[in-house]
Coordinates of C-alpha atoms in Angstrom, one line a residue:
M1 CA 101.7 112.3 65.3
R2 CA 105.2 113.0 66.6
S3 CA 106.4 116.7 67.4
A4 CA 108.8 118.2 65.0
L5 CA 111.7 118.6 67.2
L6 CA 113.7 121.0 64.9
L7 CA 116.5 121.6 66.6
N8 CA 120.3 120.8 66.7
L9 CA 120.1 118.0 68.9
H10 CA 123.9 117.3 69.6
D11 CA 125.9 118.9 72.7
K12 CA 123.1 120.9 73.6
S13 CA 121.2 121.4 76.9
Y14 CA 117.5 121.3 77.4
L15 CA 115.1 123.0 79.7
C16 CA 111.6 121.4 80.7
L17 CA 109.1 123.2 82.6
D18 CA 105.8 122.0 84.3
I19 CA 103.9 125.5 84.9
G20 CA 101.3 124.4 87.5
T21 CA 98.6 127.2 89.1
H22 CA 100.9 127.7 92.2
S23 CA 104.2 125.7 91.6
V24 CA 106.7 125.3 88.8
S25 CA 109.3 122.2 88.5
G26 CA 111.8 122.0 86.0
V27 CA 114.0 119.5 84.7
A28 CA 117.1 120.5 82.8
F29 CA 119.7 118.2 81.1
R30 CA 122.8 118.3 78.9
I31 CA 123.7 115.9 76.0
S32 CA 127.3 115.7 74.9
G33 CA 128.4 113.2 72.5
G34 CA 125.2 111.2 72.4
R35 CA 124.6 110.6 76.2
I36 CA 123.0 112.7 78.9
A37 CA 126.1 114.5 80.5
G38 CA 124.7 116.4 83.4
Q39 CA 121.2 117.1 84.8
S40 CA 119.3 118.7 87.1
I41 CA 115.8 118.9 89.2
Y42 CA 114.2 121.6 90.8
S43 CA 110.6 123.0 92.0
F44 CA 109.4 126.3 93.4
E45 CA 105.9 127.2 94.9
S46 CA 104.6 130.4 94.6
N47 CA 101.0 132.2 93.2
D48 CA 103.4 134.3 90.9
T49 CA 103.9 132.1 87.9
T50 CA 106.7 134.6 86.6
L51 CA 108.2 134.5 89.7
A52 CA 108.2 131.0 90.2
I53 CA 109.4 130.2 86.7
K54 CA 112.5 132.7 87.2
H55 CA 113.5 130.9 90.4
V56 CA 113.5 127.5 89.0
V57 CA 115.4 128.6 85.6
E58 CA 118.0 130.4 87.7
H59 CA 118.4 127.4 89.9
L60 CA 118.9 125.1 87.2
E61 CA 121.3 127.4 85.5
S62 CA 123.5 127.6 88.3
E63 CA 123.5 123.6 88.7
L64 CA 124.0 123.0 85.1
K65 CA 126.5 126.2 84.6
E66 CA 124.3 126.8 81.3
R67 CA 122.0 129.9 80.3
F68 CA 118.6 128.9 78.9
D69 CA 116.4 131.3 76.8
S70 CA 113.6 128.9 76.0
A71 CA 112.1 125.8 77.2
F72 CA 109.5 122.9 76.4
I73 CA 106.5 123.3 78.7
T74 CA 103.8 121.5 80.4
G75 CA 101.2 122.2 82.9
N76 CA 98.0 123.7 83.6
F77 CA 96.7 125.6 80.4
G78 CA 93.0 126.3 81.5
R79 CA 90.1 124.6 79.6
T80 CA 91.0 121.6 77.6
K81 CA 88.9 119.2 75.3
Y82 CA 89.0 116.0 73.8
R83 CA 87.4 114.7 70.5
M84 CA 87.4 112.1 68.3
T85 CA 87.1 112.8 64.7
T86 CA 86.6 111.0 61.7
L87 CA 87.7 111.7 58.5
R88 CA 87.2 110.2 54.7
K89 CA 89.1 110.8 51.3
N90 CA 88.0 109.2 48.3
W91 CA 90.0 109.5 45.0
A92 CA 88.5 109.0 41.5
K93 CA 91.0 106.1 40.6
E94 CA 93.2 104.1 42.3
H95 CA 95.8 106.3 44.1
K96 CA 99.1 105.3 46.2
I97 CA 98.5 107.0 49.6
K98 CA 101.3 109.3 50.7
N99 CA 102.2 111.3 54.2
E100 CA 100.8 114.2 52.9
D101 CA 97.4 112.6 52.3
I102 CA 97.6 111.9 56.2
S103 CA 98.7 115.6 56.9
N104 CA 95.9 117.0 54.9
M105 CA 93.4 115.3 57.2
A106 CA 95.1 116.3 60.1
D107 CA 95.0 119.9 58.9
I108 CA 91.2 119.8 59.1
V109 CA 91.2 118.5 62.5
T110 CA 93.2 121.7 63.6
K111 CA 90.7 124.1 62.3
S112 CA 87.7 122.5 63.8
E113 CA 87.6 123.9 67.2
E114 CA 87.0 127.8 67.8
D115 CA 89.4 129.3 70.3
M116 CA 91.1 126.1 70.9
I117 CA 94.4 124.8 69.8
P118 CA 95.2 121.3 69.1
L119 CA 98.2 120.0 71.2
H120 CA 98.1 116.2 70.2
I121 CA 96.7 114.8 67.1
V122 CA 96.7 111.3 67.7
P123 CA 95.9 108.9 64.7
L124 CA 93.7 106.1 66.4
R125 CA 92.7 104.0 63.2
Y126 CA 93.2 103.8 59.6
D127 CA 91.2 101.8 56.7
A128 CA 91.7 101.6 53.3
D129 CA 89.6 99.6 50.9
D130 CA 90.2 96.2 51.9
F131 CA 93.0 96.9 54.2
Q132 CA 91.2 97.6 57.5
N133 CA 92.1 98.9 60.7
I134 CA 96.1 99.1 60.0
A135 CA 98.8 100.7 61.5
T136 CA 99.8 103.1 58.7
P137 CA 97.8 103.4 55.1
V138 CA 100.9 105.2 53.6
G139 CA 102.2 103.0 50.6
Q140 CA 99.0 101.3 50.1
S141 CA 96.8 101.7 47.0
A142 CA 93.3 102.6 47.0
H143 CA 90.4 104.2 46.0
S144 CA 89.5 105.8 49.6
M145 CA 90.8 106.2 53.0
S146 CA 89.0 106.8 56.5
A147 CA 91.1 107.8 59.4
I148 CA 89.9 108.4 63.1
F149 CA 91.8 110.9 65.1
G150 CA 91.8 111.8 68.9
T151 CA 92.7 115.0 69.5
I152 CA 93.6 116.9 72.9
F153 CA 93.0 121.0 72.6
A154 CA 93.7 123.5 75.0
S155 CA 92.4 127.0 75.4
N156 CA 94.2 129.5 73.0
A157 CA 93.7 132.3 76.0
G158 CA 95.4 129.7 78.5
L159 CA 98.0 128.8 76.0
Q160 CA 98.8 132.9 75.5
N161 CA 98.7 133.4 79.2
M162 CA 101.2 130.8 80.0
R163 CA 103.5 132.2 77.2
E164 CA 103.2 135.7 78.3
A165 CA 104.5 134.3 81.9
A166 CA 107.4 132.5 80.6
L167 CA 108.1 135.7 78.5
S168 CA 108.2 137.7 81.4
A169 CA 110.8 135.3 82.9
N170 CA 112.9 135.8 79.8
I171 CA 111.8 132.2 78.4
T172 CA 110.4 131.5 75.0
V173 CA 108.3 128.4 74.5
N174 CA 109.8 125.9 72.2
E175 CA 106.8 123.3 72.4
V176 CA 103.7 122.7 74.8
F177 CA 102.7 119.2 75.6
D178 CA 99.6 117.9 77.9
V179 CA 100.5 116.3 80.9
S180 CA 98.4 112.9 80.1
F181 CA 100.1 112.5 76.9
L182 CA 103.6 112.7 78.3
L183 CA 102.8 110.5 81.0
A184 CA 101.0 107.9 78.6
H185 CA 104.3 107.8 76.1
T186 CA 106.7 107.4 79.1
V187 CA 104.9 105.8 82.3
R188 CA 102.9 103.2 81.0
P189 CA 103.8 100.3 79.1
K190 CA 102.9 100.4 75.3
K191 CA 100.7 97.7 75.1
E192 CA 98.7 98.6 78.4
N193 CA 95.2 100.1 79.1
S194 CA 95.6 102.8 81.3
L195 CA 93.6 105.5 83.3
I196 CA 95.6 108.7 84.3
I197 CA 94.1 111.1 86.7
D198 CA 95.9 114.3 87.0
L199 CA 94.7 115.7 90.6
G200 CA 95.6 119.4 89.6
S201 CA 95.0 122.4 91.7
D202 CA 92.3 124.0 89.3
A203 CA 91.0 120.7 87.8
T204 CA 90.9 117.1 87.6
T205 CA 91.8 115.3 84.3
V206 CA 90.9 111.9 83.4
S207 CA 91.9 110.0 80.6
L208 CA 92.1 106.5 79.3
W209 CA 94.9 105.3 76.9
T210 CA 95.1 102.1 74.9
V211 CA 97.7 100.8 72.5
R212 CA 96.2 103.1 69.9
G213 CA 96.2 106.2 72.0
P214 CA 93.8 108.3 73.9
V215 CA 90.0 107.0 74.0
F216 CA 89.0 108.9 76.8
Y217 CA 89.7 112.5 78.0
Q218 CA 87.7 114.8 80.5
R219 CA 88.6 117.8 82.4
L220 CA 86.7 118.2 85.5
D221 CA 86.1 121.9 86.6
A222 CA 87.0 120.5 90.4
G223 CA 90.5 120.6 91.7
Q224 CA 92.5 120.7 95.0
S225 CA 91.8 124.3 95.4
V226 CA 88.3 123.6 95.9
L227 CA 89.7 122.1 99.4
T228 CA 91.5 125.0 100.3
D229 CA 88.5 127.3 99.8
L230 CA 86.6 125.3 102.2
L231 CA 89.3 125.5 104.8
A232 CA 89.8 129.5 104.3
T233 CA 86.2 129.7 104.6
H234 CA 85.4 127.7 107.5
F235 CA 88.2 128.8 109.9
N236 CA 88.2 132.1 108.6
L237 CA 91.9 132.1 107.1
S238 CA 94.1 133.4 104.4
W239 CA 93.9 131.4 101.5
D240 CA 97.7 130.9 101.3
M241 CA 97.2 129.8 105.2
A242 CA 94.5 127.4 104.4
N243 CA 96.5 125.9 101.7
K244 CA 99.9 125.6 104.0
I245 CA 97.6 123.7 106.7
K246 CA 95.6 121.9 103.9
C247 CA 99.1 120.4 102.5
E248 CA 100.8 119.6 106.2
N249 CA 97.3 117.8 107.4
I250 CA 95.3 116.2 104.4
S251 CA 95.0 112.6 105.0
T252 CA 92.6 110.0 103.8
E253 CA 93.5 107.8 106.7
H254 CA 91.7 108.1 110.1
S255 CA 94.2 108.2 113.6
E256 CA 93.5 108.5 117.0
M257 CA 96.1 111.0 117.4
A258 CA 95.0 113.2 115.0
R259 CA 92.0 114.3 117.3
F260 CA 94.7 115.6 119.6
T261 CA 97.3 117.2 117.4
P262 CA 97.2 120.5 116.2
A263 CA 97.1 121.5 112.9
S264 CA 99.6 124.1 113.3
N265 CA 101.2 125.9 116.3
N266 CA 99.0 129.2 115.9
H267 CA 95.6 127.8 115.7
D268 CA 93.6 125.5 118.1
F269 CA 91.5 123.3 115.5
T270 CA 93.2 119.8 115.1
K271 CA 94.1 117.6 112.2
A272 CA 91.0 115.8 112.6
D273 CA 88.9 119.0 112.4
V274 CA 90.7 119.6 109.0
N275 CA 90.2 116.3 107.3
N276 CA 86.6 116.6 108.4
I277 CA 85.9 119.5 106.4
I278 CA 87.9 118.8 103.2
M279 CA 87.9 114.8 102.9
P280 CA 84.0 114.7 101.9
A281 CA 84.7 117.4 98.9
L282 CA 88.1 115.2 98.2
E283 CA 85.5 112.2 98.0
D284 CA 83.4 114.1 95.8
I285 CA 85.9 114.8 93.3
I286 CA 87.2 111.3 93.2
K287 CA 83.4 109.9 93.0
D288 CA 83.1 112.4 89.8
A289 CA 85.9 111.2 88.4
R290 CA 84.6 107.8 88.4
I291 CA 81.4 108.5 87.1
T292 CA 82.6 110.4 84.4
S293 CA 84.8 107.6 83.1
S294 CA 82.9 104.7 84.1
S295 CA 81.5 104.1 80.3
A296 CA 85.0 104.1 78.8
I297 CA 86.3 102.1 81.9
D298 CA 83.7 99.2 81.1
K299 CA 84.2 99.4 77.7
Y300 CA 88.3 99.2 77.4
N301 CA 89.0 97.7 80.8
P302 CA 91.9 99.4 82.2
T303 CA 94.6 97.2 84.2
Q304 CA 96.7 100.0 85.9
I305 CA 95.8 103.7 87.2
Y306 CA 98.3 106.4 87.5
I307 CA 97.9 109.6 89.4
T308 CA 99.9 112.5 89.6
G309 CA 99.2 116.3 90.2
G310 CA 99.3 118.4 93.9
G311 CA 96.7 115.7 95.0
A312 CA 99.1 112.5 94.7
N313 CA 100.7 113.9 97.5
I314 CA 98.0 113.2 99.8
V315 CA 98.9 110.7 102.3
G316 CA 96.6 107.4 101.5
I317 CA 94.8 108.8 98.1
E318 CA 95.9 105.5 96.8
D319 CA 93.5 103.8 98.9
I320 CA 90.4 105.9 98.3
I321 CA 91.2 105.8 94.2
L322 CA 91.7 102.1 94.5
S323 CA 88.3 101.6 96.3
R324 CA 86.5 104.0 94.3
F325 CA 87.8 102.5 90.7
N326 CA 86.6 98.9 91.8
N327 CA 90.3 97.8 93.1
I328 CA 92.1 98.8 89.6
P329 CA 95.5 98.9 90.7
V330 CA 97.0 102.6 91.4
K331 CA 100.6 103.5 91.0
N332 CA 101.4 106.9 92.4
L333 CA 103.8 109.0 90.3
G334 CA 104.2 111.9 92.8
S335 CA 103.0 115.5 92.4
Q336 CA 106.0 116.5 90.2
A337 CA 105.7 113.4 87.7
A338 CA 105.1 115.7 84.6
S339 CA 108.2 117.6 84.4
G340 CA 110.5 114.3 84.4
A341 CA 108.1 112.6 82.0
L342 CA 108.7 115.7 79.9
A343 CA 112.0 115.2 80.0
S344 CA 112.1 111.8 79.1
Y345 CA 109.8 112.1 76.2
L346 CA 112.3 114.6 74.6
W347 CA 115.2 112.5 75.3
N348 CA 113.3 109.2 73.8
Y349 CA 113.2 111.1 70.2
I350 CA 116.7 113.1 70.9
R351 CA 118.8 110.0 71.7
P352 CA 118.9 108.3 68.2
L353 CA 119.6 111.4 66.5
A354 CA 122.4 112.5 69.2
I355 CA 123.8 109.0 69.3
K356 CA 123.9 109.1 65.5
G357 CA 125.6 112.7 65.5
A358 CA 128.4 111.1 67.9
K359 CA 130.9 111.0 65.2
R360 CA 133.7 108.5 67.1
F361 CA 133.2 104.9 66.9
D362 CA 135.0 104.6 70.3
F363 CA 132.8 106.5 72.4
V364 CA 129.7 105.1 70.7
N365 CA 131.1 101.3 71.2
S366 CA 131.7 102.7 75.4
T367 CA 128.1 103.7 75.4
L368 CA 126.6 100.4 74.4
K369 CA 128.7 99.0 77.1
N370 CA 127.4 101.1 79.4
M371 CA 124.1 100.2 78.3
L372 CA 124.7 96.2 78.8
K373 CA 126.1 97.0 82.2
M374 CA 122.3 97.8 82.8
F375 CA 121.5 94.4 82.9
K376 CA 124.5 93.0 85.1
K377 CA 123.5 92.8 88.7
K378 CA 123.9 96.2 90.6
P379 CA 126.4 96.5 93.1
K380 CA 125.6 96.6 97.0
Q381 CA 124.9 100.6 97.8
K382 CA 127.5 101.8 99.8
F383 CA 126.2 102.6 103.5
I384 CA 126.3 106.5 104.5
P385 CA 126.2 107.0 108.2
I386 CA 124.4 110.5 107.6
M387 CA 121.0 111.0 108.3
P388 CA 119.2 114.1 106.6
S389 CA 116.7 115.5 109.4
T390 CA 113.3 115.8 108.4
L391 CA 113.4 119.0 110.2
A392 CA 115.1 120.9 107.7
F393 CA 113.3 119.5 104.4
N394 CA 110.2 119.4 102.6
M395 CA 109.5 116.0 102.8
K396 CA 106.3 116.4 100.5
D397 CA 108.6 117.7 97.6
N398 CA 109.9 114.8 95.4
A399 CA 113.0 116.6 95.0
T400 CA 114.1 116.3 98.2
Y401 CA 114.1 112.4 97.7
L402 CA 116.0 113.0 94.6
K403 CA 118.4 115.3 96.3
F404 CA 118.7 112.3 99.1
Q405 CA 119.4 109.6 96.1
S406 CA 122.1 112.0 94.3
A407 CA 124.1 111.4 97.7
G408 CA 123.4 108.1 98.5
I409 CA 121.5 108.4 101.4
T410 CA 120.5 105.3 103.1
M411 CA 119.2 106.4 106.4
I412 CA 116.5 109.3 107.1
H413 CA 116.3 111.0 110.5
V414 CA 112.4 111.3 111.3
D415 CA 111.5 114.0 114.0
I416 CA 108.0 113.9 115.4
L417 CA 107.0 116.7 117.7
D418 CA 103.8 116.5 119.9
G419 CA 104.1 120.4 121.3
L420 CA 104.2 118.9 124.7
F421 CA 107.6 117.4 125.4
V422 CA 108.7 120.5 123.2
D423 CA 107.4 123.7 122.1
D424 CA 106.9 123.0 118.5
V425 CA 104.7 120.7 116.6
Y426 CA 106.0 118.8 113.8
G427 CA 105.4 115.4 111.9
G428 CA 103.2 112.6 112.8
V429 CA 102.2 109.2 111.6
D430 CA 100.4 110.4 108.4
D431 CA 103.7 112.0 107.3
L432 CA 105.8 108.9 108.4
K433 CA 103.4 107.0 106.1
Y434 CA 104.4 109.5 103.1
I435 CA 107.8 109.5 103.7
R436 CA 107.8 105.5 104.2
T437 CA 105.9 105.4 100.4
K438 CA 108.6 107.7 98.8
S439 CA 111.7 106.0 100.0
N440 CA 113.6 102.6 100.8
A441 CA 116.0 104.5 103.1
H442 CA 116.0 103.2 106.9
L443 CA 113.9 105.6 108.7
N444 CA 115.2 106.5 112.0
V445 CA 112.3 107.9 114.0
H446 CA 112.8 110.0 116.8
L447 CA 109.3 110.5 119.3
M448 CA 109.9 113.8 121.2
C449 CA 106.8 113.6 122.5
E450 CA 105.5 113.8 126.2
S451 CA 103.9 110.2 126.1
P452 CA 105.5 108.2 123.6
D453 CA 103.9 104.8 124.5
A454 CA 100.6 106.2 123.0
W455 CA 102.7 106.7 119.7
I456 CA 104.8 103.6 119.3
K457 CA 102.3 101.1 117.7
D458 CA 100.9 103.5 115.1
T459 CA 104.6 104.6 114.5
I460 CA 105.8 101.1 113.8
D461 CA 102.8 100.3 111.3
A462 CA 103.7 103.4 109.8
G463 CA 107.1 102.0 108.6
A464 CA 110.0 102.9 111.4
D465 CA 112.8 101.0 111.2
T466 CA 114.6 102.7 114.2
L467 CA 112.2 103.9 116.8
T468 CA 114.0 106.1 119.5
I469 CA 112.0 107.4 122.3
S470 CA 113.6 110.5 125.2
I471 CA 114.7 109.5 128.5
E472 CA 113.2 112.6 130.0
S473 CA 109.7 112.2 128.6
R474 CA 107.0 111.1 131.0
G475 CA 106.1 108.0 129.1
A476 CA 109.4 106.7 128.7
K477 CA 109.6 103.6 130.8
Q478 CA 106.1 102.3 129.6
A479 CA 107.2 102.9 126.4
W480 CA 111.0 101.1 126.6
E481 CA 109.0 97.9 127.5
L482 CA 106.7 98.4 124.7
L483 CA 109.8 98.4 122.4
K484 CA 111.7 95.7 123.8
K485 CA 108.5 93.2 122.8
S486 CA 108.7 94.8 119.2
K487 CA 110.7 94.0 116.2
V488 CA 112.1 97.3 115.5
R489 CA 115.6 99.1 116.7
K490 CA 115.2 100.5 119.8
G491 CA 116.7 104.1 120.3
I492 CA 117.3 106.0 123.7
A493 CA 117.7 109.9 123.3
I494 CA 119.5 112.0 126.2
R495 CA 119.3 115.7 126.4
A496 CA 122.7 117.9 126.7
D497 CA 121.7 119.1 130.3
T498 CA 120.4 115.3 131.5
P499 CA 123.1 113.1 133.7
L500 CA 124.4 110.5 131.6
S501 CA 123.8 108.0 134.4
E502 CA 120.0 108.1 133.5
L503 CA 120.7 105.9 130.7
K504 CA 122.3 103.0 133.0
P505 CA 118.8 101.2 132.9
Y506 CA 118.4 100.9 128.9
L507 CA 122.1 100.6 127.7
K508 CA 121.8 96.9 128.1
D509 CA 119.0 96.6 125.6
A510 CA 119.3 99.7 123.4
D511 CA 120.3 99.5 119.7
E512 CA 121.1 103.4 119.7
V513 CA 121.8 106.2 121.9
L514 CA 121.1 109.6 120.3
V515 CA 123.1 112.3 122.0
M516 CA 121.4 115.5 121.4
S517 CA 123.8 118.1 120.9
I518 CA 121.5 121.0 120.9
I519 CA 118.5 122.2 123.0
P520 CA 116.1 119.8 120.8
G521 CA 113.0 121.4 119.1
A522 CA 114.4 123.4 116.3
I523 CA 116.9 123.3 113.7
G524 CA 119.9 125.8 113.3
R525 CA 120.8 126.1 117.0
P526 CA 124.4 125.8 118.2
F527 CA 126.0 122.9 119.0
I528 CA 126.7 122.2 122.3
P529 CA 130.8 121.6 123.1
E530 CA 130.1 119.4 126.4
S531 CA 128.4 117.0 124.0
I532 CA 131.9 115.8 122.9
R533 CA 132.7 114.6 126.2
R534 CA 129.3 112.4 126.5
I535 CA 130.1 110.7 123.4
E536 CA 133.7 109.9 124.8
S537 CA 132.0 108.4 128.1
L538 CA 129.4 106.5 126.1
A539 CA 131.9 105.0 123.9
A540 CA 134.0 104.0 126.8
V541 CA 130.9 102.6 128.4
R542 CA 130.3 100.4 125.4
R543 CA 133.7 99.2 125.3
K544 CA 134.2 98.2 128.8
H545 CA 131.0 96.4 129.2
K546 CA 131.1 95.2 125.6
L547 CA 127.4 96.5 124.9
K548 CA 126.0 96.5 121.2
F549 CA 124.7 100.0 121.1
K550 CA 125.5 102.4 118.2
I551 CA 125.9 106.4 119.0
S552 CA 124.4 108.9 116.8
V553 CA 124.7 112.5 117.5
D554 CA 121.9 115.3 116.4
G555 CA 122.3 118.9 116.3
G556 CA 124.5 121.9 115.0
I557 CA 126.4 119.1 112.6
V558 CA 128.8 121.1 110.5
P559 CA 132.4 119.7 109.2
D560 CA 133.9 120.6 112.1
T561 CA 131.6 119.5 114.8
A562 CA 131.2 116.3 112.8
K563 CA 135.0 115.6 112.8
L564 CA 135.1 116.2 116.5
C565 CA 132.2 113.9 117.0
W566 CA 133.5 111.2 114.6
R567 CA 136.7 111.0 116.8
A568 CA 135.0 110.7 120.2
G569 CA 133.3 107.3 118.9
A570 CA 129.9 108.4 117.0
D571 CA 128.6 105.9 114.7
F572 CA 126.1 108.2 112.9
L573 CA 125.5 111.8 112.7
V574 CA 122.1 113.7 111.9
A575 CA 122.3 117.0 109.9
G576 CA 119.7 119.4 109.5
S577 CA 120.7 123.3 108.4
Y578 CA 124.1 122.2 107.0
L579 CA 122.6 119.9 104.3
K580 CA 119.6 121.9 103.7
N581 CA 121.7 125.2 102.6
A582 CA 124.3 123.5 101.1
V583 CA 124.6 124.1 97.0
D584 CA 125.9 121.0 96.1
F585 CA 124.1 118.3 98.4
P586 CA 126.6 115.1 97.7
L587 CA 129.5 117.5 98.4
A588 CA 128.3 118.4 101.7
V589 CA 127.4 115.0 102.8
N590 CA 130.9 113.8 101.7
E591 CA 132.3 116.7 103.8
L592 CA 130.4 115.6 106.8
L593 CA 132.3 112.0 106.7
Q594 CA 135.8 113.3 106.4
K595 CA 137.2 111.9 109.8

């Protein structure tokens, strides 16, 4: 049954929060004149739920320049339960069925579970005398009516805890929604039989939805925190450190390099060690989800699986679910799909009323014209020669990709550091695969590795579009020969203290020369002024010999240094700290483009 959104729906702003166990994500949007006039997305990780809510709300308020004192909520409410209820009503004489007859039946459902609150009561079937299996019996005359309701309940205690956390952050709760309900009503086609798997921190929830509504819903009390607990116990780590290492290293895909790649700078165990411990537990969670839902799957034959929750960020999770669920197609919605689905669900009900409330005909007319434009061919995306550096951003956060999209980013600079060529360890093949699943942007990969030849095949297979090796690495010559035989763009990087003459054997075949304008290995280091002369020299060589390579620059890029690089002959700029710290990301990108 539809929620009663008893609000002034015109020219108003709305806040939608997904409150999880260890993070909060939010979407805020503003309505003006019957359309969405502004929106913002943000997430924050913390075990302190109130703190996380405050951070998210403050950020969204700053972005939209609005003040929020209430929100629509979804997320982890603790214990949940689903039940189908069949009810029947008889009348002594023929009765014309009214809305209140159905409401009275629904009221019976709300009182039928101790310590549980019904979040969603969905009518699955109505029968009235000769009118069987009808969409609604309202208006029909009959002596009896039966109805089947599917109801999702949540723990009263869990809901109260969530409300108290929100209230502590000075936010009152307007309405509460189940994650699966939201996804079922916003993501999947209405006539599709779909399985929704929420890989949450405290639990894994599996539900099956048909055209009528939920026909199966089960919460399993094993979630992604189980994997963290295993790491913490095995390696004697704090829970927070174990969770960080899990998120940075977990992958369902086996890689030879994982046996030699440290899981972190401060520990001597490898990525492979981490996955050897947690993957069996993850397999068990997926296996239990399959066994629990097997009867419903056999009966209703879902044609699509949707996954969300923290576990959706696991590299290769789609393949393991595909295998366990007999090759039913899998679509990964990402870990933060819930807040977006809540905003979409809310807007679907607000929109008709908001448009109706827009009094000016010319504005409504222009809105309709804009809707028609959606069916026209979209213009080709403008090329942006600014590459955000993955060293500066959380590439497991969906908000990062939305931020890139907001500025029209078409290239992403992906750094992979093996801890040998430079001191730090960062990135890897699994991380590159994950980024590839999240973005269609050109992935410009820089292998800051001592033996780049060992990385080339796996990196290309993972989705690199440009592959750059460092000329100073021990395996540079062997790697270059391999690159020349590949189909990706070939790049050669040179440090600020390496003579440009070292590039001579590479320039003829190079597609790109990357000038390192800082000492490589970390973000935030100062720009080396001598880099400008090096860019000018490379540009002169390119003109003189009519070579094809592009010049990119990485390190210390801010508006002032960007202008110097452009004037010297640079074609692409890699930016990290400046873009990371920007309050207005699109504006920051535009500032770097100024020549």
